[in-house]
Amino acid sequence: MKEQLKKSYLPMSESAYYILLSLKKPRHGYGIILYVKEITKNRITLGAGTIYGTLTKFEKDNLIVSAGEEDRRKLYKLTDDGVWLLEEELRRIDELCKNGHSILEGL
Amino acid sequence: MIRIFKWWWAWNYEKIESWLESMENSGLRLVKTKFKGVVFYFENCTPTKARYCIDYQDKLTPEYISIINDAGWKINQIGMGWYVLRKQYEDERPELYTDFDALIARNKKLLRIMIGGLLLEFIFLGKLIYSAIKFPSNDIIAQVGFLTAFVLAFFTFSITNLSLQIHKFKNKNI
């Protein structure tokens, strides 16, 4: 089951990665757009269609669940599977970084 | 109010998007659409920069509406699951979809509907052939046959184009 998740999600697109990361704390769709804009210093502005489509898919695959409502907007948060998948992706990115640094700076 | 007829295909929605944008830029704002989005109604406005996006949603959920509205888009229903969204902008042209994964998922949904339609069409065709064998003198069979050929061509055309677009998006994704 978990291997299946890895197969279908890794490597992650930047949008998917940041959307998942934002849901460490409960947030609604527009909250994710604002948060990702903030932590990437305006580099990434996620489109509303992308957010909605991705959240729907994540929820179906049980990476996130509903965490109640705020101002009549549905809140989402990470599940254990979601956290696990993010950790797997982070391990992959760490390897990318480590290899990149050691090879480029070793020149 | 100005009325314009314009035909478009689901995989060619970008043409309509930029057309609507250029219309508003020249002082004509979209008011509504009729006949499943092939007749467009415009009214005069001061020339404005506004992004138009065509979207497909098989179910219009409250979650979709709230994210869209929060992000500053106004929704206008075309019919059969199609929507035209409008957002005014100053500098950066806003996008509804900022990655290809969501677009691919959307197109695959459309593709499934088309393939479903094609299968129904084949069942219909099978029945037609059966009747043609049983009542060879029936005039109407020729006419229905002609129509069936047309519908089959339409589905084949649509499915090919949608698949090509999904393929194009997938290549861009890597």
PDB file of C-alpha atoms in Angstrom:
ATOM      1  CA  MET A   1       0.000   0.000   0.000  1.00  0.00           C
ATOM      2  CA  LYS A   2       2.697   2.470   1.035  1.00  0.00           C
ATOM      3  CA  GLU A   3       4.969   1.343  -1.784  1.00  0.00           C
ATOM      4  CA  GLN A   4       2.116   2.151  -4.156  1.00  0.00           C
ATOM      5  CA  LEU A   5       1.980   5.709  -2.782  1.00  0.00           C
ATOM      6  CA  LYS A   6       5.702   6.084  -3.298  1.00  0.00           C
ATOM      7  CA  LYS A   7       5.435   4.846  -6.833  1.00  0.00           C
ATOM      8  CA  SER A   8       2.648   7.209  -7.827  1.00  0.00           C
ATOM      9  CA  TYR A   9       3.859  10.334  -5.997  1.00  0.00           C
ATOM     10  CA  LEU A  10       7.669  10.340  -5.983  1.00  0.00           C
ATOM     11  CA  PRO A  11       9.388  12.448  -7.203  1.00  0.00           C
ATOM     12  CA  MET A  12       6.868  15.117  -6.298  1.00  0.00           C
ATOM     13  CA  SER A  13       6.114  18.247  -8.266  1.00  0.00           C
ATOM     14  CA  GLU A  14       6.952  21.447  -6.434  1.00  0.00           C
ATOM     15  CA  SER A  15       3.254  22.256  -6.088  1.00  0.00           C
ATOM     16  CA  ALA A  16       2.405  18.883  -4.597  1.00  0.00           C
ATOM     17  CA  TYR A  17       5.333  19.078  -2.189  1.00  0.00           C
ATOM     18  CA  TYR A  18       4.463  22.539  -0.909  1.00  0.00           C
ATOM     19  CA  ILE A  19       0.744  21.842  -0.683  1.00  0.00           C
ATOM     20  CA  LEU A  20       1.441  18.783   1.499  1.00  0.00           C
ATOM     21  CA  LEU A  21       4.018  20.665   3.566  1.00  0.00           C
ATOM     22  CA  SER A  22       1.512  23.466   4.248  1.00  0.00           C
ATOM     23  CA  LEU A  23      -0.854  20.982   5.822  1.00  0.00           C
ATOM     24  CA  LYS A  24       1.360  20.221   8.803  1.00  0.00           C
ATOM     25  CA  LYS A  25      -1.086  22.649  10.390  1.00  0.00           C
ATOM     26  CA  PRO A  26      -4.786  22.713   9.404  1.00  0.00           C
ATOM     27  CA  ARG A  27      -5.334  25.146   6.514  1.00  0.00           C
ATOM     28  CA  HIS A  28      -7.990  25.827   3.890  1.00  0.00           C
ATOM     29  CA  GLY A  29      -7.341  26.095   0.157  1.00  0.00           C
ATOM     30  CA  TYR A  30      -6.713  29.815  -0.034  1.00  0.00           C
ATOM     31  CA  GLY A  31      -4.679  29.636   3.188  1.00  0.00           C
ATOM     32  CA  ILE A  32      -2.319  27.245   1.366  1.00  0.00           C
ATOM     33  CA  ILE A  33      -1.873  29.701  -1.525  1.00  0.00           C
ATOM     34  CA  LEU A  34      -0.938  32.502   0.915  1.00  0.00           C
ATOM     35  CA  TYR A  35       1.351  30.319   3.022  1.00  0.00           C
ATOM     36  CA  VAL A  36       3.295  28.921   0.040  1.00  0.00           C
ATOM     37  CA  LYS A  37       3.671  32.437  -1.342  1.00  0.00           C
ATOM     38  CA  GLU A  38       5.078  33.523   2.009  1.00  0.00           C
ATOM     39  CA  ILE A  39       7.581  30.687   2.568  1.00  0.00           C
ATOM     40  CA  THR A  40       8.870  30.835  -1.033  1.00  0.00           C
ATOM     41  CA  LYS A  41       9.176  34.639  -0.841  1.00  0.00           C
ATOM     42  CA  ASN A  42       6.640  35.212  -3.659  1.00  0.00           C
ATOM     43  CA  ARG A  43       8.367  32.754  -5.993  1.00  0.00           C
ATOM     44  CA  ILE A  44       5.404  30.351  -6.160  1.00  0.00           C
ATOM     45  CA  THR A  45       1.800  31.471  -6.556  1.00  0.00           C
ATOM     46  CA  LEU A  46      -0.278  28.324  -6.801  1.00  0.00           C
ATOM     47  CA  GLY A  47      -3.325  28.470  -9.050  1.00  0.00           C
ATOM     48  CA  ALA A  48      -6.723  27.878  -7.465  1.00  0.00           C
ATOM     49  CA  GLY A  49      -7.519  25.078  -9.940  1.00  0.00           C
ATOM     50  CA  THR A  50      -4.279  23.320  -9.094  1.00  0.00           C
ATOM     51  CA  ILE A  51      -4.963  23.579  -5.363  1.00  0.00           C
ATOM     52  CA  TYR A  52      -8.488  22.211  -5.659  1.00  0.00           C
ATOM     53  CA  GLY A  53      -7.502  19.363  -7.971  1.00  0.00           C
ATOM     54  CA  THR A  54      -4.513  18.375  -5.844  1.00  0.00           C
ATOM     55  CA  LEU A  55      -6.421  18.499  -2.546  1.00  0.00           C
ATOM     56  CA  THR A  56      -9.163  16.295  -4.006  1.00  0.00           C
ATOM     57  CA  LYS A  57      -6.577  13.754  -5.138  1.00  0.00           C
ATOM     58  CA  PHE A  58      -4.662  13.828  -1.807  1.00  0.00           C
ATOM     59  CA  GLU A  59      -7.882  13.330   0.132  1.00  0.00           C
ATOM     60  CA  LYS A  60      -8.843  10.366  -2.041  1.00  0.00           C
ATOM     61  CA  ASP A  61      -5.429   8.788  -1.416  1.00  0.00           C
ATOM     62  CA  ASN A  62      -5.732   9.483   2.317  1.00  0.00           C
ATOM     63  CA  LEU A  63      -2.660  11.747   2.491  1.00  0.00           C
ATOM     64  CA  ILE A  64      -4.832  14.461   4.038  1.00  0.00           C
ATOM     65  CA  VAL A  65      -8.153  14.543   5.874  1.00  0.00           C
ATOM     66  CA  SER A  66     -10.761  17.135   6.670  1.00  0.00           C
ATOM     67  CA  ALA A  67     -10.010  19.051   9.892  1.00  0.00           C
ATOM     68  CA  GLY A  68     -13.265  20.905  10.376  1.00  0.00           C
ATOM     69  CA  GLU A  69     -14.287  24.304   9.053  1.00  0.00           C
ATOM     70  CA  GLU A  70     -13.223  27.906   9.419  1.00  0.00           C
ATOM     71  CA  ASP A  71     -15.439  30.716   8.101  1.00  0.00           C
ATOM     72  CA  ARG A  72     -17.367  28.044   6.172  1.00  0.00           C
ATOM     73  CA  ARG A  73     -14.170  26.931   4.418  1.00  0.00           C
ATOM     74  CA  LYS A  74     -13.095  23.307   4.653  1.00  0.00           C
ATOM     75  CA  LEU A  75      -9.810  22.799   6.519  1.00  0.00           C
ATOM     76  CA  TYR A  76      -7.379  20.010   5.686  1.00  0.00           C
ATOM     77  CA  LYS A  77      -4.515  18.410   7.592  1.00  0.00           C
ATOM     78  CA  LEU A  78      -1.857  15.751   6.996  1.00  0.00           C
ATOM     79  CA  THR A  79      -2.466  12.111   7.887  1.00  0.00           C
ATOM     80  CA  ASP A  80       0.268   9.700   9.020  1.00  0.00           C
ATOM     81  CA  ASP A  81       0.551   8.508   5.405  1.00  0.00           C
ATOM     82  CA  GLY A  82       0.990  12.104   4.293  1.00  0.00           C
ATOM     83  CA  VAL A  83       3.771  12.704   6.815  1.00  0.00           C
ATOM     84  CA  TRP A  84       5.461   9.452   5.814  1.00  0.00           C
ATOM     85  CA  LEU A  85       5.364  10.374   2.104  1.00  0.00           C
ATOM     86  CA  LEU A  86       6.816  13.826   2.813  1.00  0.00           C
ATOM     87  CA  GLU A  87       9.657  12.257   4.799  1.00  0.00           C
ATOM     88  CA  GLU A  88      10.398   9.886   1.915  1.00  0.00           C
ATOM     89  CA  GLU A  89      10.472  12.826  -0.508  1.00  0.00           C
ATOM     90  CA  LEU A  90      12.685  14.839   1.827  1.00  0.00           C
ATOM     91  CA  ARG A  91      15.150  11.945   1.967  1.00  0.00           C
ATOM     92  CA  ARG A  92      15.288  11.978  -1.824  1.00  0.00           C
ATOM     93  CA  ILE A  93      15.817  15.754  -1.948  1.00  0.00           C
ATOM     94  CA  ASP A  94      18.559  15.514   0.704  1.00  0.00           C
ATOM     95  CA  GLU A  95      20.380  13.028  -1.477  1.00  0.00           C
ATOM     96  CA  LEU A  96      20.017  15.361  -4.485  1.00  0.00           C
ATOM     97  CA  CYS A  97      21.497  18.222  -2.465  1.00  0.00           C
ATOM     98  CA  LYS A  98      24.311  16.213  -0.969  1.00  0.00           C
ATOM     99  CA  ASN A  99      25.411  14.816  -4.342  1.00  0.00           C
ATOM    100  CA  GLY A 100      25.058  18.204  -6.018  1.00  0.00           C
ATOM    101  CA  HIS A 101      27.183  19.973  -3.431  1.00  0.00           C
ATOM    102  CA  SER A 102      29.864  17.317  -3.205  1.00  0.00           C
ATOM    103  CA  ILE A 103      30.316  17.008  -6.964  1.00  0.00           C
ATOM    104  CA  LEU A 104      30.115  20.706  -7.883  1.00  0.00           C
ATOM    105  CA  GLU A 105      32.265  21.911  -4.991  1.00  0.00           C
ATOM    106  CA  GLY A 106      34.681  19.035  -5.403  1.00  0.00           C
ATOM    107  CA  LEU A 107      35.684  20.369  -8.820  1.00  0.00           C
TER     108      LEU A 107
ATOM    109  CA  MET B   1     -25.495  43.984 -25.880  1.00  0.00           C
ATOM    110  CA  ILE B   2     -23.449  42.332 -28.606  1.00  0.00           C
ATOM    111  CA  ARG B   3     -23.961  38.708 -29.539  1.00  0.00           C
ATOM    112  CA  ILE B   4     -21.246  36.622 -31.186  1.00  0.00           C
ATOM    113  CA  PHE B   5     -21.355  33.001 -32.247  1.00  0.00           C
ATOM    114  CA  LYS B   6     -18.077  31.127 -31.881  1.00  0.00           C
ATOM    115  CA  TRP B   7     -17.479  27.393 -32.071  1.00  0.00           C
ATOM    116  CA  TRP B   8     -14.724  25.774 -29.980  1.00  0.00           C
ATOM    117  CA  TRP B   9     -13.430  22.379 -28.876  1.00  0.00           C
ATOM    118  CA  ALA B  10     -12.612  21.277 -25.344  1.00  0.00           C
ATOM    119  CA  TRP B  11      -8.899  20.856 -26.130  1.00  0.00           C
ATOM    120  CA  ASN B  12      -8.790  24.233 -27.836  1.00  0.00           C
ATOM    121  CA  TYR B  13     -10.047  26.241 -24.885  1.00  0.00           C
ATOM    122  CA  GLU B  14      -6.937  28.457 -24.849  1.00  0.00           C
ATOM    123  CA  LYS B  15      -8.127  30.067 -28.069  1.00  0.00           C
ATOM    124  CA  ILE B  16     -11.398  31.134 -26.429  1.00  0.00           C
ATOM    125  CA  GLU B  17      -9.555  32.304 -23.295  1.00  0.00           C
ATOM    126  CA  SER B  18      -7.277  34.655 -25.202  1.00  0.00           C
ATOM    127  CA  TRP B  19     -10.126  35.776 -27.431  1.00  0.00           C
ATOM    128  CA  LEU B  20     -12.221  36.786 -24.380  1.00  0.00           C
ATOM    129  CA  GLU B  21      -9.186  38.514 -22.900  1.00  0.00           C
ATOM    130  CA  SER B  22      -8.564  40.534 -26.060  1.00  0.00           C
ATOM    131  CA  MET B  23     -12.267  41.429 -26.263  1.00  0.00           C
ATOM    132  CA  GLU B  24     -12.194  42.884 -22.750  1.00  0.00           C
ATOM    133  CA  ASN B  25      -8.931  44.645 -23.572  1.00  0.00           C
ATOM    134  CA  SER B  26     -10.689  46.376 -26.427  1.00  0.00           C
ATOM    135  CA  GLY B  27     -13.694  47.351 -24.286  1.00  0.00           C
ATOM    136  CA  LEU B  28     -16.116  44.448 -24.522  1.00  0.00           C
ATOM    137  CA  ARG B  29     -16.808  42.435 -21.375  1.00  0.00           C
ATOM    138  CA  LEU B  30     -18.397  38.977 -21.375  1.00  0.00           C
ATOM    139  CA  VAL B  31     -21.830  39.034 -19.718  1.00  0.00           C
ATOM    140  CA  LYS B  32     -23.115  35.523 -20.336  1.00  0.00           C
ATOM    141  CA  THR B  33     -22.968  32.576 -22.678  1.00  0.00           C
ATOM    142  CA  LYS B  34     -25.811  30.606 -24.216  1.00  0.00           C
ATOM    143  CA  PHE B  35     -26.292  27.325 -26.055  1.00  0.00           C
ATOM    144  CA  LYS B  36     -23.577  25.494 -24.071  1.00  0.00           C
ATOM    145  CA  GLY B  37     -21.054  28.245 -24.602  1.00  0.00           C
ATOM    146  CA  VAL B  38     -21.015  28.821 -28.324  1.00  0.00           C
ATOM    147  CA  VAL B  39     -22.972  32.089 -28.208  1.00  0.00           C
ATOM    148  CA  PHE B  40     -21.268  34.879 -26.262  1.00  0.00           C
ATOM    149  CA  TYR B  41     -22.912  38.097 -25.039  1.00  0.00           C
ATOM    150  CA  PHE B  42     -20.786  41.205 -24.451  1.00  0.00           C
ATOM    151  CA  GLU B  43     -21.409  44.676 -23.079  1.00  0.00           C
ATOM    152  CA  ASN B  44     -19.303  47.805 -23.462  1.00  0.00           C
ATOM    153  CA  CYS B  45     -16.799  48.502 -20.682  1.00  0.00           C
ATOM    154  CA  THR B  46     -13.652  50.514 -20.142  1.00  0.00           C
ATOM    155  CA  PRO B  47     -10.758  48.450 -21.571  1.00  0.00           C
ATOM    156  CA  THR B  48      -9.464  46.272 -18.734  1.00  0.00           C
ATOM    157  CA  LYS B  49      -6.820  43.610 -18.300  1.00  0.00           C
ATOM    158  CA  ALA B  50      -8.657  40.456 -17.264  1.00  0.00           C
ATOM    159  CA  ARG B  51      -7.678  36.812 -17.475  1.00  0.00           C
ATOM    160  CA  TYR B  52     -10.319  34.324 -18.619  1.00  0.00           C
ATOM    161  CA  CYS B  53     -10.021  30.613 -17.914  1.00  0.00           C
ATOM    162  CA  ILE B  54     -12.235  27.806 -19.166  1.00  0.00           C
ATOM    163  CA  ASP B  55     -12.586  25.004 -16.628  1.00  0.00           C
ATOM    164  CA  TYR B  56     -14.317  21.665 -16.458  1.00  0.00           C
ATOM    165  CA  GLN B  57     -15.701  20.271 -13.167  1.00  0.00           C
ATOM    166  CA  ASP B  58     -17.941  17.218 -13.138  1.00  0.00           C
ATOM    167  CA  LYS B  59     -19.343  18.362  -9.787  1.00  0.00           C
ATOM    168  CA  LEU B  60     -19.399  21.974  -8.622  1.00  0.00           C
ATOM    169  CA  THR B  61     -18.538  21.542  -4.922  1.00  0.00           C
ATOM    170  CA  PRO B  62     -18.664  24.243  -2.216  1.00  0.00           C
ATOM    171  CA  GLU B  63     -14.890  23.673  -1.729  1.00  0.00           C
ATOM    172  CA  TYR B  64     -14.200  24.499  -5.376  1.00  0.00           C
ATOM    173  CA  ILE B  65     -16.368  27.628  -5.256  1.00  0.00           C
ATOM    174  CA  SER B  66     -14.753  28.928  -2.070  1.00  0.00           C
ATOM    175  CA  ILE B  67     -11.143  28.430  -3.273  1.00  0.00           C
ATOM    176  CA  ILE B  68     -11.966  30.017  -6.647  1.00  0.00           C
ATOM    177  CA  ASN B  69     -13.729  33.005  -5.086  1.00  0.00           C
ATOM    178  CA  ASP B  70     -11.049  33.483  -2.402  1.00  0.00           C
ATOM    179  CA  ALA B  71      -8.402  33.613  -5.126  1.00  0.00           C
ATOM    180  CA  GLY B  72     -10.373  36.377  -6.858  1.00  0.00           C
ATOM    181  CA  TRP B  73     -12.104  34.520  -9.708  1.00  0.00           C
ATOM    182  CA  LYS B  74     -15.727  35.026 -10.727  1.00  0.00           C
ATOM    183  CA  ILE B  75     -17.542  31.955 -12.036  1.00  0.00           C
ATOM    184  CA  ASN B  76     -19.888  31.893 -14.993  1.00  0.00           C
ATOM    185  CA  GLN B  77     -21.623  28.667 -15.923  1.00  0.00           C
ATOM    186  CA  ILE B  78     -21.499  27.458 -19.514  1.00  0.00           C
ATOM    187  CA  GLY B  79     -23.327  24.137 -19.048  1.00  0.00           C
ATOM    188  CA  MET B  80     -22.532  20.406 -18.997  1.00  0.00           C
ATOM    189  CA  GLY B  81     -19.817  20.905 -16.393  1.00  0.00           C
ATOM    190  CA  TRP B  82     -18.031  23.744 -18.175  1.00  0.00           C
ATOM    191  CA  TYR B  83     -17.325  27.090 -16.560  1.00  0.00           C
ATOM    192  CA  VAL B  84     -15.724  30.342 -17.607  1.00  0.00           C
ATOM    193  CA  LEU B  85     -13.781  32.125 -14.888  1.00  0.00           C
ATOM    194  CA  ARG B  86     -12.684  35.746 -14.943  1.00  0.00           C
ATOM    195  CA  LYS B  87     -10.103  37.596 -12.876  1.00  0.00           C
ATOM    196  CA  GLN B  88      -8.951  41.166 -13.299  1.00  0.00           C
ATOM    197  CA  TYR B  89      -5.212  41.761 -13.039  1.00  0.00           C
ATOM    198  CA  GLU B  90      -2.540  44.452 -13.134  1.00  0.00           C
ATOM    199  CA  ASP B  91       0.943  43.055 -13.683  1.00  0.00           C
ATOM    200  CA  GLU B  92       1.257  39.297 -13.610  1.00  0.00           C
ATOM    201  CA  ARG B  93      -1.282  37.330 -15.667  1.00  0.00           C
ATOM    202  CA  PRO B  94      -2.941  34.935 -13.200  1.00  0.00           C
ATOM    203  CA  GLU B  95      -3.253  31.213 -13.928  1.00  0.00           C
ATOM    204  CA  LEU B  96      -5.926  28.810 -12.728  1.00  0.00           C
ATOM    205  CA  TYR B  97      -3.616  25.819 -13.196  1.00  0.00           C
ATOM    206  CA  THR B  98       0.032  26.253 -12.286  1.00  0.00           C
ATOM    207  CA  ASP B  99       1.135  22.673 -12.819  1.00  0.00           C
ATOM    208  CA  PHE B 100       0.352  20.042 -15.379  1.00  0.00           C
ATOM    209  CA  ASP B 101      -0.661  17.264 -12.947  1.00  0.00           C
ATOM    210  CA  ALA B 102      -4.012  18.875 -12.182  1.00  0.00           C
ATOM    211  CA  LEU B 103      -4.621  19.599 -15.869  1.00  0.00           C
ATOM    212  CA  ILE B 104      -3.768  16.027 -16.837  1.00  0.00           C
ATOM    213  CA  ALA B 105      -6.200  14.737 -14.183  1.00  0.00           C
ATOM    214  CA  ARG B 106      -8.897  17.043 -15.546  1.00  0.00           C
ATOM    215  CA  ASN B 107      -8.341  15.904 -19.138  1.00  0.00           C
ATOM    216  CA  LYS B 108      -8.344  12.242 -18.133  1.00  0.00           C
ATOM    217  CA  LYS B 109     -11.773  12.761 -16.584  1.00  0.00           C
ATOM    218  CA  LEU B 110     -13.008  14.219 -19.885  1.00  0.00           C
ATOM    219  CA  LEU B 111     -11.426  11.348 -21.754  1.00  0.00           C
ATOM    220  CA  ARG B 112     -13.290   8.797 -19.611  1.00  0.00           C
ATOM    221  CA  ILE B 113     -16.598  10.511 -20.399  1.00  0.00           C
ATOM    222  CA  MET B 114     -15.800  10.453 -24.126  1.00  0.00           C
ATOM    223  CA  ILE B 115     -14.816   6.785 -24.068  1.00  0.00           C
ATOM    224  CA  GLY B 116     -18.053   6.017 -22.186  1.00  0.00           C
ATOM    225  CA  GLY B 117     -19.957   7.796 -24.944  1.00  0.00           C
ATOM    226  CA  LEU B 118     -18.095   5.858 -27.601  1.00  0.00           C
ATOM    227  CA  LEU B 119     -18.956   2.526 -25.964  1.00  0.00           C
ATOM    228  CA  LEU B 120     -22.654   3.468 -25.870  1.00  0.00           C
ATOM    229  CA  GLU B 121     -22.362   4.391 -29.520  1.00  0.00           C
ATOM    230  CA  PHE B 122     -20.958   0.944 -30.335  1.00  0.00           C
ATOM    231  CA  ILE B 123     -23.880  -0.746 -28.581  1.00  0.00           C
ATOM    232  CA  PHE B 124     -26.213   1.404 -30.643  1.00  0.00           C
ATOM    233  CA  LEU B 125     -24.323   0.524 -33.800  1.00  0.00           C
ATOM    234  CA  GLY B 126     -24.557  -3.178 -32.985  1.00  0.00           C
ATOM    235  CA  LYS B 127     -28.330  -2.914 -32.660  1.00  0.00           C
ATOM    236  CA  LEU B 128     -28.486  -1.054 -35.948  1.00  0.00           C
ATOM    237  CA  ILE B 129     -26.561  -3.718 -37.816  1.00  0.00           C
ATOM    238  CA  TYR B 130     -28.841  -6.331 -36.308  1.00  0.00           C
ATOM    239  CA  SER B 131     -31.954  -4.471 -37.549  1.00  0.00           C
ATOM    240  CA  ALA B 132     -30.400  -3.929 -40.951  1.00  0.00           C
ATOM    241  CA  ILE B 133     -29.966  -7.663 -41.329  1.00  0.00           C
ATOM    242  CA  LYS B 134     -33.447  -8.395 -40.050  1.00  0.00           C
ATOM    243  CA  PHE B 135     -35.342  -5.705 -41.990  1.00  0.00           C
ATOM    244  CA  PRO B 136     -33.188  -4.934 -45.029  1.00  0.00           C
ATOM    245  CA  SER B 137     -35.807  -2.804 -46.768  1.00  0.00           C
ATOM    246  CA  ASN B 138     -36.198  -0.261 -44.002  1.00  0.00           C
ATOM    247  CA  ASP B 139     -35.331   3.229 -45.285  1.00  0.00           C
ATOM    248  CA  ILE B 140     -34.591   4.789 -41.944  1.00  0.00           C
ATOM    249  CA  ILE B 141     -31.598   2.521 -41.385  1.00  0.00           C
ATOM    250  CA  ALA B 142     -29.575   4.383 -44.019  1.00  0.00           C
ATOM    251  CA  GLN B 143     -30.314   7.697 -42.356  1.00  0.00           C
ATOM    252  CA  VAL B 144     -29.522   6.466 -38.842  1.00  0.00           C
ATOM    253  CA  GLY B 145     -26.392   4.834 -40.225  1.00  0.00           C
ATOM    254  CA  PHE B 146     -25.247   8.156 -41.592  1.00  0.00           C
ATOM    255  CA  LEU B 147     -25.853   9.835 -38.241  1.00  0.00           C
ATOM    256  CA  THR B 148     -24.021   7.041 -36.413  1.00  0.00           C
ATOM    257  CA  ALA B 149     -21.012   7.449 -38.684  1.00  0.00           C
ATOM    258  CA  PHE B 150     -20.999  11.154 -37.890  1.00  0.00           C
ATOM    259  CA  VAL B 151     -21.201  10.580 -34.118  1.00  0.00           C
ATOM    260  CA  LEU B 152     -18.461   7.934 -34.316  1.00  0.00           C
ATOM    261  CA  ALA B 153     -16.235  10.363 -36.188  1.00  0.00           C
ATOM    262  CA  PHE B 154     -16.909  13.012 -33.535  1.00  0.00           C
ATOM    263  CA  PHE B 155     -15.909  10.719 -30.665  1.00  0.00           C
ATOM    264  CA  THR B 156     -12.814   9.481 -32.469  1.00  0.00           C
ATOM    265  CA  PHE B 157     -11.784  13.051 -33.221  1.00  0.00           C
ATOM    266  CA  SER B 158     -12.385  14.169 -29.598  1.00  0.00           C
ATOM    267  CA  ILE B 159     -10.629  11.215 -28.005  1.00  0.00           C
ATOM    268  CA  THR B 160      -7.598  11.573 -30.281  1.00  0.00           C
ATOM    269  CA  ASN B 161      -7.276  15.263 -29.520  1.00  0.00           C
ATOM    270  CA  LEU B 162      -7.695  14.837 -25.758  1.00  0.00           C
ATOM    271  CA  SER B 163      -5.107  12.037 -25.697  1.00  0.00           C
ATOM    272  CA  LEU B 164      -2.688  14.164 -27.692  1.00  0.00           C
ATOM    273  CA  GLN B 165      -3.095  17.011 -25.227  1.00  0.00           C
ATOM    274  CA  ILE B 166      -2.557  14.748 -22.201  1.00  0.00           C
ATOM    275  CA  HIS B 167       0.563  13.441 -23.918  1.00  0.00           C
ATOM    276  CA  LYS B 168       1.777  16.996 -24.541  1.00  0.00           C
ATOM    277  CA  PHE B 169       1.260  17.964 -20.884  1.00  0.00           C
ATOM    278  CA  LYS B 170       3.034  14.820 -19.705  1.00  0.00           C
ATOM    279  CA  ASN B 171       6.087  15.673 -21.781  1.00  0.00           C
ATOM    280  CA  LYS B 172       6.195  19.173 -20.340  1.00  0.00           C
ATOM    281  CA  ASN B 173       5.990  17.738 -16.838  1.00  0.00           C
ATOM    282  CA  ILE B 174       9.335  15.959 -16.907  1.00  0.00           C
TER     283      ILE B 174
END
